[in-house]
Structure formats: C-alpha cells, structure tokens
Short mmCIF file of C-alpha atoms in Angstrom, two decimals:
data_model
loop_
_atom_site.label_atom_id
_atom_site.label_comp_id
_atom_site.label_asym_id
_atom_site.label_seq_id
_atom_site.Cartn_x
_atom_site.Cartn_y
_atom_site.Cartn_z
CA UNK A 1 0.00 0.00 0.00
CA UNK A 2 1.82 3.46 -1.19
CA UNK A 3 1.88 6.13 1.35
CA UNK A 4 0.66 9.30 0.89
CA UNK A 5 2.76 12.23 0.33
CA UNK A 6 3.44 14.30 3.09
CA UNK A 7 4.05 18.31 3.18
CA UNK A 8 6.84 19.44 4.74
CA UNK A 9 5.75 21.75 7.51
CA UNK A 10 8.66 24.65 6.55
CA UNK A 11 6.63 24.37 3.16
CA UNK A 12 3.35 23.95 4.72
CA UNK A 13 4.65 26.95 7.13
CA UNK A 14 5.37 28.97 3.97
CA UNK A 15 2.20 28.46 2.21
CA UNK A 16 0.06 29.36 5.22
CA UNK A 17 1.81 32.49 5.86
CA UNK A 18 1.39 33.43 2.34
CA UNK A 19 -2.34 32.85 2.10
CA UNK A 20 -2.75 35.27 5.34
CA UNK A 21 -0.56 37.76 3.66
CA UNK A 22 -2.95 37.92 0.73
CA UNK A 23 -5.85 37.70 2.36
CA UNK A 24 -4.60 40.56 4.55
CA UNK A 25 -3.84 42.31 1.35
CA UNK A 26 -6.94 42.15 -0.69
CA UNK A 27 -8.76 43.25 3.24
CA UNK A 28 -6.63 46.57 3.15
CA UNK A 29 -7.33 46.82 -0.62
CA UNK A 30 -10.68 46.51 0.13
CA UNK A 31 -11.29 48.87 2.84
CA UNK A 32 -12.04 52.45 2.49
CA UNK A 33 -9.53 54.98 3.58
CA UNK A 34 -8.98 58.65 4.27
CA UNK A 35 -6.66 60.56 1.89
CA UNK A 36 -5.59 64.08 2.69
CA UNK A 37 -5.02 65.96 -1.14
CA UNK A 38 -2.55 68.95 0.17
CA UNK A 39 -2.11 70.90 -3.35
CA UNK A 40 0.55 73.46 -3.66
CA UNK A 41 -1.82 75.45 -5.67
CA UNK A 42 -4.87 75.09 -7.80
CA UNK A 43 -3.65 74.25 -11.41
CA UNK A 44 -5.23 72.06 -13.97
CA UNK A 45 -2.63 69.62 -13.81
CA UNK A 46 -3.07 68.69 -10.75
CA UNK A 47 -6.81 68.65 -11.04
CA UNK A 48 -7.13 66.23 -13.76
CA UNK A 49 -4.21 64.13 -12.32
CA UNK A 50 -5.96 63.66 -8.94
CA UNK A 51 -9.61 63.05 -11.09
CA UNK A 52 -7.63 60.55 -12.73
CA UNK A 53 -6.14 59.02 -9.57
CA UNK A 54 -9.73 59.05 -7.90
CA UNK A 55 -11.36 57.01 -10.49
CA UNK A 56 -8.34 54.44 -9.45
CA UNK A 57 -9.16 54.98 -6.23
CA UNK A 58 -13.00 55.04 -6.23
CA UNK A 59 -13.43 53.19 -2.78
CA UNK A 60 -11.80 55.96 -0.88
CA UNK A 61 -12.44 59.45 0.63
CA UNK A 62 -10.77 62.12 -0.57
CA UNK A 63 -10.19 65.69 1.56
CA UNK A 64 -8.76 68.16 -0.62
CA UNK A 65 -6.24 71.09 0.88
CA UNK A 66 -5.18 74.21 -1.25
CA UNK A 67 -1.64 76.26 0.42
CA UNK A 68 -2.85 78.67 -2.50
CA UNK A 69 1.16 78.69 -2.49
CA UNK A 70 1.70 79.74 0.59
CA UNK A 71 3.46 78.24 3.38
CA UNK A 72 2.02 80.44 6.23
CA UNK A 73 -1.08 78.24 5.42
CA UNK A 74 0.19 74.98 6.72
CA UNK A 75 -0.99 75.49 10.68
CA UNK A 76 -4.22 76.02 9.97
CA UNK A 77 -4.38 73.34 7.05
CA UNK A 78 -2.22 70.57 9.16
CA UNK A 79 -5.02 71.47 12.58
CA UNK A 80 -7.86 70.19 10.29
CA UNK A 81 -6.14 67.37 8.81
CA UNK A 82 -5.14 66.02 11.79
CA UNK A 83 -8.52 65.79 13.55
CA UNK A 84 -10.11 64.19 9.78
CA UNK A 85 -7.39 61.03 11.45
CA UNK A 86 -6.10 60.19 7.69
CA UNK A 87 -4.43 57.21 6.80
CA UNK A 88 -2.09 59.14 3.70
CA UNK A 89 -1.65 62.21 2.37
CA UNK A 90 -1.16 62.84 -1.37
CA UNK A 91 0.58 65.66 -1.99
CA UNK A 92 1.49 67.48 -5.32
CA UNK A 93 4.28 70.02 -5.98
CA UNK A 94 7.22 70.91 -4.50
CA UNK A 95 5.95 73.07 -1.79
CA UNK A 96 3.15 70.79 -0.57
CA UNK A 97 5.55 68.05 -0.51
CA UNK A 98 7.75 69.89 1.91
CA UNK A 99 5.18 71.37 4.48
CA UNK A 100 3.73 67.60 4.28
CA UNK A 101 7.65 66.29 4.98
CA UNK A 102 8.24 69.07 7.45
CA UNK A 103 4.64 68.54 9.66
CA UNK A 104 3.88 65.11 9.34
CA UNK A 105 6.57 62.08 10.60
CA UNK A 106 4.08 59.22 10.65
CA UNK A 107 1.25 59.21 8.72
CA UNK A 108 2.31 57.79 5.03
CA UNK A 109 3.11 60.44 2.34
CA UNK A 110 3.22 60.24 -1.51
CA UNK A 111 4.07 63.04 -3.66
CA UNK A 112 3.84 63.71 -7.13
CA UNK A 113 4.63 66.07 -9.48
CA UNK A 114 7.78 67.24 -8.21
CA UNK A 115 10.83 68.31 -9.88
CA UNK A 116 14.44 67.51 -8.83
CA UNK A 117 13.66 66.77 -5.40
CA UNK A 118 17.38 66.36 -4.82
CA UNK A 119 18.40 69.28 -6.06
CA UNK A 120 15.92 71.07 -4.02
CA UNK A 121 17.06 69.56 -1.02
CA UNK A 122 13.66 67.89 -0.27
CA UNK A 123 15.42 64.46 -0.89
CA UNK A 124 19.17 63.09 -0.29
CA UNK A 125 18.86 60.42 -3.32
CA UNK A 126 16.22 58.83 -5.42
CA UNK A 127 16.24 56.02 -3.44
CA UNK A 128 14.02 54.61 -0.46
CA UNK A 129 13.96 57.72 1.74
CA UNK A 130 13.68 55.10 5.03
CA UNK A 131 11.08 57.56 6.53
CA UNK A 132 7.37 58.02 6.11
CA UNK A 133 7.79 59.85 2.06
CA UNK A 134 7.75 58.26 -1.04
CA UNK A 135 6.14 59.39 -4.36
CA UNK A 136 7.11 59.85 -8.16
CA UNK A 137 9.85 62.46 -9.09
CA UNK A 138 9.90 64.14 -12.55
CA UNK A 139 13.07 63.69 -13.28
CA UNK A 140 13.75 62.21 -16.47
CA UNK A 141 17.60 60.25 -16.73
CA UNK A 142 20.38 62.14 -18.24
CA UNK A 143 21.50 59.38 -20.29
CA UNK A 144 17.88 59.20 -22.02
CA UNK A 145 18.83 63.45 -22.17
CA UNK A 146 21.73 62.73 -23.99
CA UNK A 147 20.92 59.54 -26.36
CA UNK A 148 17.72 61.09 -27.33
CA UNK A 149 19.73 64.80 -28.44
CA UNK A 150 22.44 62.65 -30.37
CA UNK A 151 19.51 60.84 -32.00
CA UNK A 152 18.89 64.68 -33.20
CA UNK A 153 21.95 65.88 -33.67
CA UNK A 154 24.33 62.84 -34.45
CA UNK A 155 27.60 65.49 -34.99
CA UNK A 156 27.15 66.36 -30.80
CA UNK A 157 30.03 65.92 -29.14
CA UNK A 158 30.00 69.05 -26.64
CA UNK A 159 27.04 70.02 -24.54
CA UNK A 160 26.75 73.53 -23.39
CA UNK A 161 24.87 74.06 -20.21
CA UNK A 162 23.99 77.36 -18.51
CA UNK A 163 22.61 76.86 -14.99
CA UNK A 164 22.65 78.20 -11.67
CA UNK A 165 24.99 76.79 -9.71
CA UNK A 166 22.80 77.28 -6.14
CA UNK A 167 20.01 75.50 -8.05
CA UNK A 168 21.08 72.98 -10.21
CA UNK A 169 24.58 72.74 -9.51
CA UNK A 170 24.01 68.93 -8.17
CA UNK A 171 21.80 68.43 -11.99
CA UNK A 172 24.75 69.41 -13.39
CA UNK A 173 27.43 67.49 -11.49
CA UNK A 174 25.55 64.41 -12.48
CA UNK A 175 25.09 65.22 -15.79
CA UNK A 176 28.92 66.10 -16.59
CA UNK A 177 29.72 62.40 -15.48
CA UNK A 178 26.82 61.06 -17.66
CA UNK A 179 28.50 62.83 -20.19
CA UNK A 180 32.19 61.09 -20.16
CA UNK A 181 30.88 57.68 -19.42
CA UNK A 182 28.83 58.47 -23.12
CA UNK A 183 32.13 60.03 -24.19
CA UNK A 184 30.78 63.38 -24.83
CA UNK A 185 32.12 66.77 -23.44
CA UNK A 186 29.38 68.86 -20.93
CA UNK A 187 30.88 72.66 -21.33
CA UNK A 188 29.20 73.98 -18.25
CA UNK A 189 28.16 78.03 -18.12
CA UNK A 190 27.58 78.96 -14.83
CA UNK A 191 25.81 82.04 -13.67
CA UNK A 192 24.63 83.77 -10.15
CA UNK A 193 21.89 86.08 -11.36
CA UNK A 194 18.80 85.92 -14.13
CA UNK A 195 21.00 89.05 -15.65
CA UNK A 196 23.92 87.29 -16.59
CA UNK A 197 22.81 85.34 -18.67
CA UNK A 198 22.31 87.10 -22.15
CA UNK A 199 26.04 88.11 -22.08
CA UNK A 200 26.73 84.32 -21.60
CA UNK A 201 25.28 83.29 -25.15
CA UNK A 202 28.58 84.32 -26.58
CA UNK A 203 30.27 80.98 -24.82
CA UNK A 204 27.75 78.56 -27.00
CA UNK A 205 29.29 79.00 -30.26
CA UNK A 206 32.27 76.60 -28.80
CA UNK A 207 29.41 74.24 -28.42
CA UNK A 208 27.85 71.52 -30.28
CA UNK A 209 24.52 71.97 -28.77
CA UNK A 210 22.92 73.85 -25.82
CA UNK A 211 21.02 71.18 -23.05
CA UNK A 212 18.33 72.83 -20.62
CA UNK A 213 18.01 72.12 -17.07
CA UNK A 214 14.77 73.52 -15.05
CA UNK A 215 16.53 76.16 -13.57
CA UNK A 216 14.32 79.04 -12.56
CA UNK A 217 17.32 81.75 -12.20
CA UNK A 218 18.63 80.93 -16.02
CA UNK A 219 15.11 80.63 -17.84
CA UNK A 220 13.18 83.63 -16.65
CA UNK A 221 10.47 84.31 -19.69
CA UNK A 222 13.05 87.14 -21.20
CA UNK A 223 16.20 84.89 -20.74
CA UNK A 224 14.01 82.43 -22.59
CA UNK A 225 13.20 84.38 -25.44
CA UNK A 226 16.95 85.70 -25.65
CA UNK A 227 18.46 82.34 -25.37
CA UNK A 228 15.86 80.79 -28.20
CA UNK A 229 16.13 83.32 -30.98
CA UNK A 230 19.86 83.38 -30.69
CA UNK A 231 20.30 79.79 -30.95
CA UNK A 232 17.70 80.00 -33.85
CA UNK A 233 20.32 82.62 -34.93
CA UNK A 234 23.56 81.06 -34.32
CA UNK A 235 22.26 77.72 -35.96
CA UNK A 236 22.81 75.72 -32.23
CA UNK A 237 20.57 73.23 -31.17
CA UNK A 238 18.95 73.79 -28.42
CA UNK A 239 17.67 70.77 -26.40
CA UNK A 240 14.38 72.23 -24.11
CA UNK A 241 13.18 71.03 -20.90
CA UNK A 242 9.32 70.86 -22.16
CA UNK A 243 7.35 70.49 -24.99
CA UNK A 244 6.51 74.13 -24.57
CA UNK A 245 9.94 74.97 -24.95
CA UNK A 246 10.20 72.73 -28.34
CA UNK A 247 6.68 74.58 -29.40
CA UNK A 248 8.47 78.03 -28.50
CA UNK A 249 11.25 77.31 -31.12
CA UNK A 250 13.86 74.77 -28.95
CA UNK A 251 15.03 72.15 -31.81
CA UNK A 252 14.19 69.14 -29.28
CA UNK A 253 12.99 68.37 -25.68
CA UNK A 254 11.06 65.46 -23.92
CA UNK A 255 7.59 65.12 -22.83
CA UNK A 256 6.00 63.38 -20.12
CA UNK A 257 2.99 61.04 -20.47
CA UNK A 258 0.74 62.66 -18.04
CA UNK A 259 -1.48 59.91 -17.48
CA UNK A 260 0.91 57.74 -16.92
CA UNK A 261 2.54 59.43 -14.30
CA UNK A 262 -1.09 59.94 -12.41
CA UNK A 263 -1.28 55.93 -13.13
CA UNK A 264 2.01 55.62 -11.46
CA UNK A 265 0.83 57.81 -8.45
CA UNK A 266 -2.27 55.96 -7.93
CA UNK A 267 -0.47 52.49 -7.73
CA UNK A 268 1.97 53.69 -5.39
CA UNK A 269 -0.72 54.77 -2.85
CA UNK A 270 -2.30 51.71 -3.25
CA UNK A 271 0.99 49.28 -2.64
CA UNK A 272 0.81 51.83 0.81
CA UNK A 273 -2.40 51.48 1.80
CA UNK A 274 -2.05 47.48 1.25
CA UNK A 275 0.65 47.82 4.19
CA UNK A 276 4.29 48.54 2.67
CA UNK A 277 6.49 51.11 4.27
CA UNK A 278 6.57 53.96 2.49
CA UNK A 279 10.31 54.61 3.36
CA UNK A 280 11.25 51.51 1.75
CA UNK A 281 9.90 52.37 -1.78
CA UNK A 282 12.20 53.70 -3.92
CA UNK A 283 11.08 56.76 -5.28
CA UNK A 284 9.67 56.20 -8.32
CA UNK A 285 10.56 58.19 -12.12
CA UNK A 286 8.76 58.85 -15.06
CA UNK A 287 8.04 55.88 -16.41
CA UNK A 288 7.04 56.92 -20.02
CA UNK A 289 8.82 59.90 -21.69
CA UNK A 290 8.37 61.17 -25.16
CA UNK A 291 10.88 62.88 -27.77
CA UNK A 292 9.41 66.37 -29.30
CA UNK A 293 10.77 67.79 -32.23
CA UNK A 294 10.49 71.17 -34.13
CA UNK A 295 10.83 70.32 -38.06
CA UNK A 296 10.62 74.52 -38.81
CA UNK A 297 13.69 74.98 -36.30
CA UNK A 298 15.33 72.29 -37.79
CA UNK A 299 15.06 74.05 -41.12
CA UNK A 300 16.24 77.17 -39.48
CA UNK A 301 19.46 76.09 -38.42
CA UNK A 302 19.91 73.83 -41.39
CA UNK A 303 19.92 70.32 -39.59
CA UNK A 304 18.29 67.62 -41.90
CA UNK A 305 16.13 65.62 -39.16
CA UNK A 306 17.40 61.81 -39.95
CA UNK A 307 14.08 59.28 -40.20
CA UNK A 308 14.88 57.87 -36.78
CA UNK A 309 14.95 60.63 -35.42
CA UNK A 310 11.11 61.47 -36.64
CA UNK A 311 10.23 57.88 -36.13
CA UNK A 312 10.95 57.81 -32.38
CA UNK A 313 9.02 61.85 -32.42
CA UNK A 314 5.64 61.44 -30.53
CA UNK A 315 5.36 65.01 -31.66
CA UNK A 316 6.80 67.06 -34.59
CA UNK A 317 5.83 70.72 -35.26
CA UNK A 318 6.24 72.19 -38.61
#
C-alpha cells in the first residue's frame, strides 16, 4: 500500500503564511480609507491628475487642501487634517511636498509632481527615503537626455549648459559624469543672477549643442526668449526642458505622459495602503517619456532631421 505524500511543515509553514498575507492584502485593498489631497496650488494639472487618480481609487475618501502657495497656510491646514485622522496624504508640488515632509513624521506620504527633489534639497537620493515619504519624481535620466539629443543631432560631441549653480549645480554634477561615461564633453556656463545670462550666449558658439536644465534663475520668460532666438540665430541646437519649450522654437525636448505618471501615483498609494512602508519604496521616475521635435527649427538652423529621429518623435511641429 503506497503512502501518501506528506508536506513538509517549513513548506506547509510557507504556504500558510502566504495565504494570510494575501488575504490581509486584498482586506486593506478593500477597505475604504482617508486621503488628505494637500495641493501646492490650484492648477489644472493637478486637477485632472488627482480626477484621474480618484477614479483608481474610487473606494476611498478624498479631503482636498489648497496652500494657494503659501506656506504660512500649513498650521491652519495641518489642525484640520489632523482631527479628519487620515491614513495618507497625497501631496502634489514641490511646496506641498515639503510642508507635508516638514509637519507630518508618521502618517504615510506620496508626492507627485515634483521636480528635482534632490536638487531642491527635499530628498538626499532617489532612493528609499527610510522615513514616512515616497512618491514619483519628474526627473527624467540624463542618459535618455543625452541619447535622445544625439539621436537629433548625431555630430554632438560638446554640450553647453547654462545653470545656476545654487540650483542645479548637483543636476549638473551628475550630468557632466553622464557625459564622459557616453564620451561626450558637458561645457558647463555657470551664472549667479537671471541678468547674466544674455552676455553668456557668446560661450555657446564653442558648443555643439545647448542642453536645458529647469533652472528658474537661467530661464526667466526674457532669458528664454533671448536664449531661443539666438540659438535659432547662431544655428545651435537647443535641447528644451518641455514640450513648450520645443513649441516656443527649442530644436528638441522630452515630454512626459501625463497619465501615466497619475497611473504611477495611484499604484503607489495603493501598494501603501495594502501595508508597505513607504520609506522603503524607492522613489519612483517617469516611467514613459516622449521625444518632441520642431521640423521649422530644424530648417532654421539647417539640420536635416534623420528618419529615426522622426520615427521615435511622438510630436513634430512644422
């Protein structure tokens, strides 16, 4: 008579404990919870990215907070919260992100929206932050920068860069390794004040190209408009930060998939709500960026746009 198999308790062991964690799972999946919204401002972006991350959401409750960006608003904002007894807050932008950081030390936050929290200071890496704060960064990789403008421009081989040294100086640091592991030269231009900056341009016709950082002291809306039409005149490409900047005149630039970035938000409350630390999720990146391209630019400066180039374009304007 053949014996019946018999499970190993260690397996048995693991198998039991892994049927409770899913069970436990689905049950906090399941449950309704109370999200605090804390908004920087009211913008459009964020108002279709949090409709979007409510229909994900749908079993929830949702209290919406407005700083109206400004900080003297987060006592009075953080006194209400705290008697609502929420179980995350969701905050987007930079500012709403720190007053969250800087007031709350237990209750789970995830940010969104939020550009070069390292540089800002708001993070140390983009990494798991080991507190309470996780949350998607808009930081696109340099290397994905740099492939996608030699894609454009396949003569590049120096990268001018004028930047702010207070502001992006840690961008640019990065970036200038990026650079020699790809073998290309970054030629970095810094400056201390929004003025400098149009006496600068000179230093770009050493360059093979011009790269954009977000950095608030360089691109003021006149430094902008200096900086495009004498690239446009100087025949340098000019990589932008935005799709607005490519639409302005920039040769090239990236942009984001907005919906998938408000998909990427949404799953990352969700994986916190189930019961995972936030400080152990890495903070998460774009996960889908675009290349944008400007065919009358192109023209301008006399750069025939190759067919891969176009082919990999989400967006071309003519």
């Amino acid at each position: 008579m053949k014996r019946k198999p018999r499970i190993r308790p260690s397996i048995l062991f693991f198998l039991l404990v892994t049927v409770y964690w899913l069970l436990v799972t689905n049950m906090c999946l399941a449950m309704s919870h109370t999200i605090a919204v804390l908004k920087t401002r009211s913008l459009p972006v964020y108002e279709n990215a949090l409709q979007q991350i409510k229909e994900e959401l749908k079993k929830n409750k949702f209290i919406v907070y407005d700083l109206e960006g400004n900080k003297a608003k987060e006592e009075a904002i953080f006194s209400n919260l705290r008697r609502q007894k929420v179980d995350l807050i969701l905050s987007f932008g930079t500012l709403a992100t720190q007053v969250a950081k800087e007031k709350e030390k237990v209750v789970p936050i995830v940010f969104t929206y939020v550009l070069n929290p390292v540089a800002s200071g708001l993070l140390s890496e983009l990494g798991p932050t080991k507190t309470n704060l996780t949350g998607v960064a808009l930081d696109i990789p340099i290397e994905e920068e740099f492939s996608n403008f030699k894609l454009v421009v396949p003569t590049l081989k120096t990268i001018a860069v004028i930047y702010s040294p207070k502001e992006t100086g840690i961008i640019v640091e990065k970036a200038n390794a990026v650079a020699a592991k790809m073998k290309l030269v970054l030629k970095p231009i810094p400056i201390s004040d929004s003025s400098e900056v149009p006496q600068k341009l000179e230093l770009l016709k050493d360059a093979d190209g011009l790269w954009m950082t977000a950095d608030s002291v360089v691109f003021t809306p006149r430094n902008t408009e200096y900086i495009i039409l004498y690239t446009l005149k100087e025949g340098i490409p000019f990589m932008g930060a935005s799709e607005e900047f490519v639409k302005a005149g920039a040769l090239c630039g990236k942009a984001l998939d907005l919906e998938t970035i408000n998909k990427q938000t949404a799953e990352l409350v969700k994986t916190v709500l189930a019961g995972k630390n936030s400080g152990e999720i890495p903070i998460a990146t774009p996960a889908k960026v675009d290349l944008v391209l400007n065919a009358h630019t192109a023209e301008i400066i006399n750069l025939p746009l190759s067919s891969a180039a176009l082919k990999q374009a989400k967006v071309v304007f003519k």
